[in-house]
mmCIF file of C-alpha atoms in Angstrom:
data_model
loop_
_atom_site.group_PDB
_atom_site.id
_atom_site.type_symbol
_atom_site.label_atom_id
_atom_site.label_comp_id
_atom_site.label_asym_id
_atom_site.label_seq_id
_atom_site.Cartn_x
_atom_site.Cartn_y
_atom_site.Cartn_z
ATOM 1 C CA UNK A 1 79.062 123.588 50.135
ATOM 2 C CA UNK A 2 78.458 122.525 46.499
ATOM 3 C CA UNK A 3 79.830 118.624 45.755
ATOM 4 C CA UNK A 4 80.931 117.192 42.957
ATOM 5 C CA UNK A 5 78.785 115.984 40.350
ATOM 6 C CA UNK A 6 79.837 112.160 39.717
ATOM 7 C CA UNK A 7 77.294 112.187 36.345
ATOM 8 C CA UNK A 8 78.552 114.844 35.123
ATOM 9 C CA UNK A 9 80.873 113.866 32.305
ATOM 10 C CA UNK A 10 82.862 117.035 31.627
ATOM 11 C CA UNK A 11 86.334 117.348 33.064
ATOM 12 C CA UNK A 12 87.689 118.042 36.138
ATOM 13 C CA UNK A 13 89.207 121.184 36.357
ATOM 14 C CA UNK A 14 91.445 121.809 39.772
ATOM 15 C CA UNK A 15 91.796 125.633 40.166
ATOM 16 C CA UNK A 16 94.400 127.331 42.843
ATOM 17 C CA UNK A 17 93.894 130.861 43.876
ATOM 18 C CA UNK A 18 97.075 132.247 45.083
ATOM 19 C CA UNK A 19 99.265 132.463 41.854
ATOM 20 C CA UNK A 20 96.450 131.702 39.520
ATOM 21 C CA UNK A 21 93.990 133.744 40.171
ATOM 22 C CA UNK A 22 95.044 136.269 42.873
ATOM 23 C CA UNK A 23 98.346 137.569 41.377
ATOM 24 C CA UNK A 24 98.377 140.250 44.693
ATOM 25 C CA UNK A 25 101.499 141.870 44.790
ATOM 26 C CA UNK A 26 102.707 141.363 40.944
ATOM 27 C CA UNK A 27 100.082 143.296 39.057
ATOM 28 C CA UNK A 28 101.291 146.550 40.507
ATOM 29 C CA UNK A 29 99.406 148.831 42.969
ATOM 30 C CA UNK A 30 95.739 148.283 42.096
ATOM 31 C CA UNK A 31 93.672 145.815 44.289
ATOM 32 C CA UNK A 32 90.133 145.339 45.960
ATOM 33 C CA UNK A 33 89.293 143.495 48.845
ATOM 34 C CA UNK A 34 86.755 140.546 48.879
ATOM 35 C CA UNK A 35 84.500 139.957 51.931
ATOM 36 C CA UNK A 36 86.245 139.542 54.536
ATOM 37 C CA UNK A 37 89.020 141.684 53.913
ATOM 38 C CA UNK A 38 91.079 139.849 51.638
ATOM 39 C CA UNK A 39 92.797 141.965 48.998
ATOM 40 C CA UNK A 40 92.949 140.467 45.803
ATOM 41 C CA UNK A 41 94.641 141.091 42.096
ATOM 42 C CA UNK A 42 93.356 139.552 39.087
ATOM 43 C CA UNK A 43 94.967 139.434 36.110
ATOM 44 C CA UNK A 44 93.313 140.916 32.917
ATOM 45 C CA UNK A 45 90.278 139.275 31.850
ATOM 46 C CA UNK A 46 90.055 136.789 34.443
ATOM 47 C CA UNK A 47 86.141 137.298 34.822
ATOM 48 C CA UNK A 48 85.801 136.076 31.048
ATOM 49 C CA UNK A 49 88.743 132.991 31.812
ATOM 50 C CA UNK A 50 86.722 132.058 34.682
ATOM 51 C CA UNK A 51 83.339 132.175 32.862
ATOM 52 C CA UNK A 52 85.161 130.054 29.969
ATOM 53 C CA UNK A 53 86.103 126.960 32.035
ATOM 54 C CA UNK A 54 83.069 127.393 34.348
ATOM 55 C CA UNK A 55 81.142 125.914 30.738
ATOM 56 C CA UNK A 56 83.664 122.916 29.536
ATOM 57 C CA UNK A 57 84.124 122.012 33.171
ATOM 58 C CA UNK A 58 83.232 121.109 36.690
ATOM 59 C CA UNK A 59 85.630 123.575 38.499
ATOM 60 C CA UNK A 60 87.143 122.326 42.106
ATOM 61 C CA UNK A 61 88.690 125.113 44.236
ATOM 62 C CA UNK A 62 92.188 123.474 44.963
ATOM 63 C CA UNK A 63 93.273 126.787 47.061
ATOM 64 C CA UNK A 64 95.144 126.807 50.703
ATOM 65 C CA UNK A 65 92.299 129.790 50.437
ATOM 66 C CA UNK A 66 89.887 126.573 51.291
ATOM 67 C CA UNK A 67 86.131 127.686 52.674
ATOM 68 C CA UNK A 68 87.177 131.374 52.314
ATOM 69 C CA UNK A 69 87.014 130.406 48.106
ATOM 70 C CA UNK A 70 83.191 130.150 48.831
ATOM 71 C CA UNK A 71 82.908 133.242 51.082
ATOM 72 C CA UNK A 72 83.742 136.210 49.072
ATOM 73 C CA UNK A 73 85.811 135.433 45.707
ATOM 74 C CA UNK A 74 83.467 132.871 43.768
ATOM 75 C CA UNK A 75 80.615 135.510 43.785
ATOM 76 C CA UNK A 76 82.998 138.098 42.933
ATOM 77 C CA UNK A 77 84.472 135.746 39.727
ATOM 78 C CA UNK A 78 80.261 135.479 39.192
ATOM 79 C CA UNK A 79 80.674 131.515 40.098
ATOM 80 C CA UNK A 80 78.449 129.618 42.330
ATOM 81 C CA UNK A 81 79.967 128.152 45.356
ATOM 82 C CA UNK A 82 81.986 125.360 43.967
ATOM 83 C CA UNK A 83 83.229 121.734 45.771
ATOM 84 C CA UNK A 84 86.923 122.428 47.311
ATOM 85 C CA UNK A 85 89.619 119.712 47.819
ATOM 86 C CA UNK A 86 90.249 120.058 51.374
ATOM 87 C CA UNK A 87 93.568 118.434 53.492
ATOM 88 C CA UNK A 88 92.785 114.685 55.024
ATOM 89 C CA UNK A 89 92.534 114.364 58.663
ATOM 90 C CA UNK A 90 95.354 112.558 58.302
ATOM 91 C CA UNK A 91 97.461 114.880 57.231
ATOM 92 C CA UNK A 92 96.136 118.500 57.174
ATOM 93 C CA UNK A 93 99.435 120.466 57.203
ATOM 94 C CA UNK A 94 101.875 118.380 55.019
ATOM 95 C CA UNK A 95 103.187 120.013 52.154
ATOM 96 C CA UNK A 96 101.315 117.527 50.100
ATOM 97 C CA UNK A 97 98.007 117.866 51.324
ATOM 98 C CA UNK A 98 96.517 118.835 47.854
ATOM 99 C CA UNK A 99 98.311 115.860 46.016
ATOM 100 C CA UNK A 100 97.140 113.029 48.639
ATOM 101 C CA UNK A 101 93.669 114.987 48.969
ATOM 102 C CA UNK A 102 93.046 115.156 44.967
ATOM 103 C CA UNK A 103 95.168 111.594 44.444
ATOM 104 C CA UNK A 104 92.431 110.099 47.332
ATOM 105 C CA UNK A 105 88.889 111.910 46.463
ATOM 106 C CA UNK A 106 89.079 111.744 42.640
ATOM 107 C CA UNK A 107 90.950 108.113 42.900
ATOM 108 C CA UNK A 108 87.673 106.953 40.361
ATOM 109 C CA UNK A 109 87.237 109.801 38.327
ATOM 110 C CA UNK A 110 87.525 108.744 34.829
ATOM 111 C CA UNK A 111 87.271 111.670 32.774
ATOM 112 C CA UNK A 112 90.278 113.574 32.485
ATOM 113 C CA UNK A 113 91.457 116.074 35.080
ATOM 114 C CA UNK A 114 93.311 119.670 34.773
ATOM 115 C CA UNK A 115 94.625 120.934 37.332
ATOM 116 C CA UNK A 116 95.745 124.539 37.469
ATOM 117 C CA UNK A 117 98.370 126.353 39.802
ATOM 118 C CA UNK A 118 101.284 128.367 40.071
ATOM 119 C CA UNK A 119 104.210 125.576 40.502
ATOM 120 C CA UNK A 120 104.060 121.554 41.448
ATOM 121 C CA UNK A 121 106.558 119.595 43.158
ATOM 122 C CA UNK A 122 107.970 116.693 41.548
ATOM 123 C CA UNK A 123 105.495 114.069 43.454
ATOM 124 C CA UNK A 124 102.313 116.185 41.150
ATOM 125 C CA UNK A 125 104.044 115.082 38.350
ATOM 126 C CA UNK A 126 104.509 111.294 38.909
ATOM 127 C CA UNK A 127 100.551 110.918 40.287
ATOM 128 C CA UNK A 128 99.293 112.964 37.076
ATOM 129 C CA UNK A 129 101.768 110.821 34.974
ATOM 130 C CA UNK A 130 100.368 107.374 36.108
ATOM 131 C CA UNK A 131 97.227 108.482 36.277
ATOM 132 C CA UNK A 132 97.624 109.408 32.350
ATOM 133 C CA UNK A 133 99.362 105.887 32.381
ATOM 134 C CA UNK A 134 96.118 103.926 33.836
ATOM 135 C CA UNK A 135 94.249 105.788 30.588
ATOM 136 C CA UNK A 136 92.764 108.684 32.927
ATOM 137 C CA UNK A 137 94.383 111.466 31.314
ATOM 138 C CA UNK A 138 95.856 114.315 33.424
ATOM 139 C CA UNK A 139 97.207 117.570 32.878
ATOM 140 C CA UNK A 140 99.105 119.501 35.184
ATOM 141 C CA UNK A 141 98.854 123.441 33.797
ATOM 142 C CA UNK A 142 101.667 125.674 35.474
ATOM 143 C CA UNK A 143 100.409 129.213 35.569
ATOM 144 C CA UNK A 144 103.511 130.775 37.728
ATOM 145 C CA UNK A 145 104.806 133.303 34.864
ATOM 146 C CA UNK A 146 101.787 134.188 34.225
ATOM 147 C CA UNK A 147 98.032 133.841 36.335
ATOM 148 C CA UNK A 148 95.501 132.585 34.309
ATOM 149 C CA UNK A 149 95.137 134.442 30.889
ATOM 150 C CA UNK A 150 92.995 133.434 28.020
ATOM 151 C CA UNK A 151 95.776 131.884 26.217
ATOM 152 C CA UNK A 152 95.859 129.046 29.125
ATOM 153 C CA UNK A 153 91.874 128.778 28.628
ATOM 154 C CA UNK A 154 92.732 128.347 24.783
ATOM 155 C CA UNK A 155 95.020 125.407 25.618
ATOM 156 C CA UNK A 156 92.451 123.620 27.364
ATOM 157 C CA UNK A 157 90.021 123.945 24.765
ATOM 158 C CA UNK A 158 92.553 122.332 22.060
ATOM 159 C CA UNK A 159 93.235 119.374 24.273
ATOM 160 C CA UNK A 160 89.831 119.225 25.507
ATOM 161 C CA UNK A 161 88.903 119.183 21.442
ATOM 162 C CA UNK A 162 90.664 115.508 21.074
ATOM 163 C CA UNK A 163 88.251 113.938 23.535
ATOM 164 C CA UNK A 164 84.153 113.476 23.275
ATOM 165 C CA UNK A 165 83.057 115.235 26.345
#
């Protein structure tokens, strides 16, 4: 399993699957299947999305998909295996598990963070709002309408433009 690279000064960027990347079932009829089995539907130029913040960032699977991210569906998005936020012993089946698993593991990560997925719950947006707060700026990215398109990987260029990573 790849980790995160603490000296690495690019962003964070937190990517779901379900939603953002696998829009199965809203795309209409057309799908593959990625070792082992799992069918998949990717929205229009996701291979050149994925490529795009694969080079301004250090991209985290953030996926209930969790080792299965690294088995089948990075190789097939031409990524490496990348690090994963997994649920805390302490609480691997709350509905919160990615907040108090991201809030906990990048706790010291300075640079700023991005976090894509298809919806957040209100307690997302108070942690990425004091985290802004503290000067470790955070952006929450809601992809529901739409899966990642280039005009999301746009976006994060122009905000990534006002800082000197």
């Amino acid at each position: 399993m790849a980790k995160l690279n603490w000296h690495d000064p690019r962003p964070i960027i937190l990517l779901d699957i379900d939603g953002v990347i696998n829009m199965f079932g809203r795309l209409g009829r057309e799908q593959q299947q990625i070792p082992p089995g799992i069918p998949v539907q990717y929205p229009p130029q996701i291979h050149a999305s994925i490529a795009r913040l694969a080079k301004i960032g250090q991209l985290i699977w953030c996926s209930t998909w969790l080792q299965l991210a690294n088995t089948g569906l990075h190789s097939d998005l031409g990524l490496p295996e990348l690090p994963l936020i997994e649920p805390l012993p302490e609480n691997p089946t709350a509905i919160l598990w990615k907040l108090n698993s991201v809030a906990k593991h990048l706790a010291d990560w300075q640079t700023p963070i991005f976090w894509i997925e298809d919806g957040f719950r209100p307690q997302v947006h108070t942690w990425a709002q004091q985290r802004s707060k503290q000067g470790r700026f955070t952006q929450l990215i809601d992809v529901r309408e739409t899966g990642l398109v280039p005009q999301v990987v746009d976006q994060l260029e122009r905000t990534l433009a006002h800082f000197a990573v």
